XYZ file of C-alpha atoms in Angstrom:
285
model
C -27.744 17.468 19.273
C -24.504 19.443 19.722
C -23.584 19.718 16.047
C -25.775 22.685 15.102
C -24.237 24.910 17.785
C -20.717 23.998 16.677
C -21.483 24.585 13.017
C -23.079 27.960 13.743
C -19.726 29.213 15.060
C -17.821 28.582 11.828
C -20.110 28.030 8.853
C -19.846 31.637 7.623
C -16.065 31.869 8.000
C -14.387 32.480 4.603
C -11.586 29.996 5.348
C -13.875 27.066 6.144
C -13.241 24.004 3.960
C -15.619 21.682 5.751
C -16.110 19.396 8.718
C -14.121 16.396 9.973
C -16.725 14.069 11.467
C -14.618 11.095 12.531
C -10.977 10.139 13.156
C -9.983 6.493 12.615
C -13.383 4.951 13.385
C -12.093 1.363 13.477
C -9.909 2.162 16.506
C -12.743 4.024 18.239
C -15.504 1.504 17.501
C -17.666 3.995 15.592
C -20.212 2.308 13.324
C -21.365 3.203 9.810
C -24.774 4.141 11.232
C -23.174 6.549 13.706
C -21.037 8.135 10.989
C -24.074 8.588 8.762
C -25.890 10.201 11.661
C -23.005 12.643 12.103
C -22.910 13.348 8.370
C -26.626 14.106 8.288
C -26.419 16.329 11.359
C -23.603 18.431 9.875
C -25.320 18.721 6.499
C -28.585 19.747 8.134
C -26.757 22.421 10.111
C -24.882 23.657 7.014
C -26.596 22.885 3.671
C -23.755 24.565 1.741
C -22.239 21.636 -0.197
C -19.081 23.647 -0.871
C -18.319 22.927 2.764
C -17.412 19.257 2.425
C -17.710 16.583 5.077
C -14.516 14.628 5.723
C -13.902 11.217 7.315
C -10.371 10.298 8.413
C -9.552 6.580 8.293
C -6.593 4.464 9.316
C -5.928 0.718 9.167
C -5.748 0.460 5.374
C -5.246 -3.361 5.380
C -8.799 -3.781 6.743
C -10.412 -0.948 4.803
C -13.797 -1.981 3.425
C -14.156 -4.952 5.766
C -16.415 -5.167 8.798
C -13.381 -4.229 10.904
C -13.009 -0.897 9.079
C -16.202 -0.323 7.138
C -16.772 2.274 4.421
C -20.150 2.954 2.806
C -22.265 5.584 1.091
C -23.553 8.450 3.199
C -20.481 8.761 5.435
C -18.496 11.630 3.901
C -17.830 13.678 0.776
C -14.064 13.093 1.078
C -12.189 10.093 2.459
C -8.883 10.858 4.175
C -6.574 7.849 4.566
C -3.661 8.001 7.011
C -0.354 6.626 5.698
C 2.504 6.256 8.213
C 5.175 3.932 6.742
C 8.449 5.103 8.343
C 9.493 2.889 11.252
C 12.453 3.085 13.604
C 12.956 -0.701 13.656
C 11.768 -1.636 10.138
C 12.777 1.338 8.014
C 10.315 2.214 5.267
C 7.411 -0.252 5.103
C 6.748 -0.787 1.364
C 3.128 -1.941 1.422
C 1.357 0.987 -0.279
C 1.575 -0.975 -3.515
C -0.502 -3.710 -1.872
C -3.172 -1.827 0.096
C -3.734 1.463 -1.754
C -4.993 -0.075 -5.034
C -7.446 -2.240 -3.095
C -8.679 0.790 -1.160
C -9.078 2.870 -4.333
C -10.934 0.040 -6.102
C -13.303 -0.370 -3.146
C -14.079 3.354 -2.983
C -14.642 3.492 -6.733
C -17.075 0.574 -6.513
C -19.007 1.582 -3.384
C -18.969 5.399 -3.577
C -17.942 6.334 -7.144
C -16.444 9.793 -7.481
C -15.476 10.159 -3.834
C -12.097 11.947 -3.593
C -9.342 10.283 -1.576
C -6.869 12.425 0.313
C -3.797 10.776 1.847
C -2.270 11.960 5.111
C 1.455 11.314 4.877
C 3.737 10.738 7.842
C 5.588 14.007 8.299
C 6.455 13.530 11.983
C 8.230 11.185 14.359
C 6.645 9.416 17.314
C 9.030 7.250 19.314
C 6.247 5.605 21.307
C 4.723 4.291 18.054
C 8.062 3.158 16.552
C 7.860 5.995 14.019
C 10.736 8.290 13.174
C 10.802 11.511 11.210
C 11.076 10.694 7.487
C 13.984 11.828 5.375
C 13.370 14.075 2.379
C 13.627 11.038 0.088
C 11.114 9.099 2.196
C 8.686 12.026 2.155
C 8.974 12.189 -1.625
C 8.318 8.459 -1.786
C 5.217 8.781 0.403
C 3.812 11.465 -1.872
C 4.668 9.459 -4.973
C 3.038 6.299 -3.624
C -0.077 8.228 -2.616
C -0.404 9.629 -6.136
C 0.451 6.417 -7.973
C -1.137 3.666 -5.907
C -4.055 5.450 -4.198
C -4.738 7.838 -7.071
C -4.808 10.535 -4.393
C -6.881 13.629 -5.149
C -5.311 15.502 -2.254
C -2.498 15.323 0.284
C -2.597 16.162 3.970
C 0.372 16.976 6.224
C 0.376 17.304 9.995
C 1.922 20.670 10.828
C 0.807 21.254 14.394
C 2.359 20.244 17.706
C 0.753 17.055 18.962
C 1.437 15.695 22.430
C 1.624 12.166 20.964
C 4.264 13.084 18.356
C 7.659 14.058 19.775
C 8.969 15.348 16.434
C 6.209 17.261 14.598
C 6.592 18.822 11.182
C 6.120 22.267 12.674
C 9.574 22.045 14.261
C 11.360 20.689 11.170
C 12.171 23.471 8.662
C 14.150 21.112 6.390
C 11.164 18.809 5.889
C 8.849 21.805 5.585
C 10.940 23.057 2.657
C 10.831 19.614 1.031
C 7.064 19.431 1.326
C 6.708 22.933 -0.094
C 8.757 21.902 -3.129
C 6.661 18.755 -3.602
C 3.441 20.747 -3.441
C 4.803 23.280 -5.923
C 5.811 20.463 -8.270
C 2.370 18.860 -8.115
C 0.596 22.148 -8.790
C 2.920 22.966 -11.675
C 2.652 19.443 -13.108
C 6.418 18.968 -12.944
C 6.651 16.355 -10.175
C 7.985 13.083 -11.606
C 6.448 10.066 -9.876
C 8.571 6.947 -10.188
C 7.078 3.878 -11.830
C 7.755 1.927 -8.662
C 9.142 2.653 -5.215
C 9.142 -1.029 -4.287
C 12.672 -2.416 -4.568
C 12.188 -5.451 -2.314
C 12.747 -8.814 -4.020
C 10.159 -11.588 -3.672
C 11.202 -14.617 -1.641
C 11.014 -18.104 -3.164
C 9.577 -20.290 -0.425
C 9.276 -23.592 -2.325
C 10.794 -25.459 -5.250
C 10.356 -29.221 -5.623
C 10.282 -31.769 -8.443
C 8.948 -35.343 -8.534
C 8.056 -38.049 -11.040
C 4.362 -38.424 -11.898
C 3.521 -42.008 -12.849
C 0.204 -40.935 -14.358
C 1.697 -38.175 -16.525
C 4.984 -39.999 -17.172
C 6.729 -36.662 -16.645
C 8.281 -34.621 -13.870
C 6.124 -32.133 -11.981
C 7.882 -28.982 -10.780
C 6.147 -27.044 -8.007
C 7.178 -23.614 -6.792
C 5.905 -20.759 -4.646
C 7.020 -17.258 -3.639
C 5.801 -14.494 -1.375
C 5.945 -10.720 -1.689
C 4.045 -7.908 -0.039
C 3.113 -6.463 -3.456
C 1.941 -9.817 -4.780
C 3.468 -12.147 -7.371
C 2.983 -11.239 -11.028
C 4.927 -14.027 -12.763
C 7.307 -16.942 -12.400
C 10.158 -18.174 -14.564
C 11.352 -21.785 -14.653
C 14.482 -23.126 -16.336
C 16.417 -26.420 -16.413
C 19.590 -27.904 -17.828
C 21.409 -31.224 -18.089
C 24.759 -31.292 -16.330
C 26.609 -28.060 -17.116
C 24.819 -27.465 -20.410
C 22.775 -24.478 -21.445
C 19.591 -23.646 -19.579
C 16.256 -24.294 -21.274
C 13.761 -21.564 -20.343
C 10.061 -22.249 -20.124
C 7.443 -19.681 -20.950
C 6.550 -17.786 -17.797
C 3.885 -19.841 -16.032
C 2.176 -16.686 -14.739
C 0.602 -17.201 -11.357
C 0.434 -21.008 -11.604
C 2.248 -23.074 -9.004
C 3.283 -26.127 -11.038
C 4.657 -27.019 -14.449
C 5.151 -30.418 -16.107
C 8.408 -31.193 -17.938
C 9.733 -34.258 -19.775
C 13.406 -34.279 -18.780
C 16.079 -36.301 -20.600
C 18.315 -38.582 -18.555
C 21.178 -37.182 -16.533
C 21.743 -34.810 -13.651
C 19.085 -32.126 -14.098
C 19.376 -28.694 -12.470
C 15.994 -27.013 -12.020
C 15.634 -23.363 -11.052
C 12.699 -21.012 -10.512
C 12.315 -17.364 -9.655
C 9.417 -14.957 -9.155
C 8.612 -11.397 -10.194
C 6.438 -9.140 -8.073
C 3.932 -6.584 -9.316
C 6.510 -3.820 -8.975
C 8.852 -5.639 -11.383
C 11.406 -6.975 -8.887
C 12.806 -10.483 -9.505
C 13.655 -12.896 -6.701
C 16.917 -14.810 -6.613
C 16.910 -18.172 -8.403
C 16.022 -21.139 -6.200
C 17.586 -24.454 -7.218
C 16.784 -28.152 -6.909
C 18.088 -31.274 -8.689
C 16.792 -34.477 -10.266
C 18.585 -37.511 -11.691
């Protein structure tokens, strides 16, 4: 009931881009039905579709689930917050994991909906967030473009009581952002193939004799925030040359007929960003 009066104050302003109807609904407990009601109220008050309706979401790991639902009829543009720079953890490299899932969900449920990504351009000590370096800001922009397929970028520039170090007080970072924006508009910004340089971790490697197969079974497993793309397994007798098996892909076991002797077995994993883990080793006799 209040929307029409608010809209009447601004709908004829030449600088109006549109209306932000919700901010991080999963944290506030706002339902899809309530967001649709807001959307309809704003559109009824301003039928001009050039004035788009925006919804600002957080919690990308749960995007598209009942905990952080997205559906048709909510907004013309989805804004996703992306705050990866931590005081205690450094740069959290999980855009490669969550952004593609978010983009795929939006493409399936609301095809054609633009995604804008709000990067972290501030520091907030109370939330374990520090001001990003120029390199970290460039990485955020690159990951938004590559992994989320971002159609737009958003930067906080105003003073916020919750953020002790806003962008508006950081001229060095302001200059960096201006250069990034100029590069995007000119088509000269080079986005790296991958910003994920973290190796996977091999969590298991074991080998045992299978009486039914009359061969050794080698089992292995690795973890990585970006997901595992492939494994590589190799073995050798004594100090001889290693025999490499074809990459078993995402499988977790391989069967090998070893000759007699002291057998060294090793396995490693590659994540979706191309990083290889260290070799993990076990032995059979």
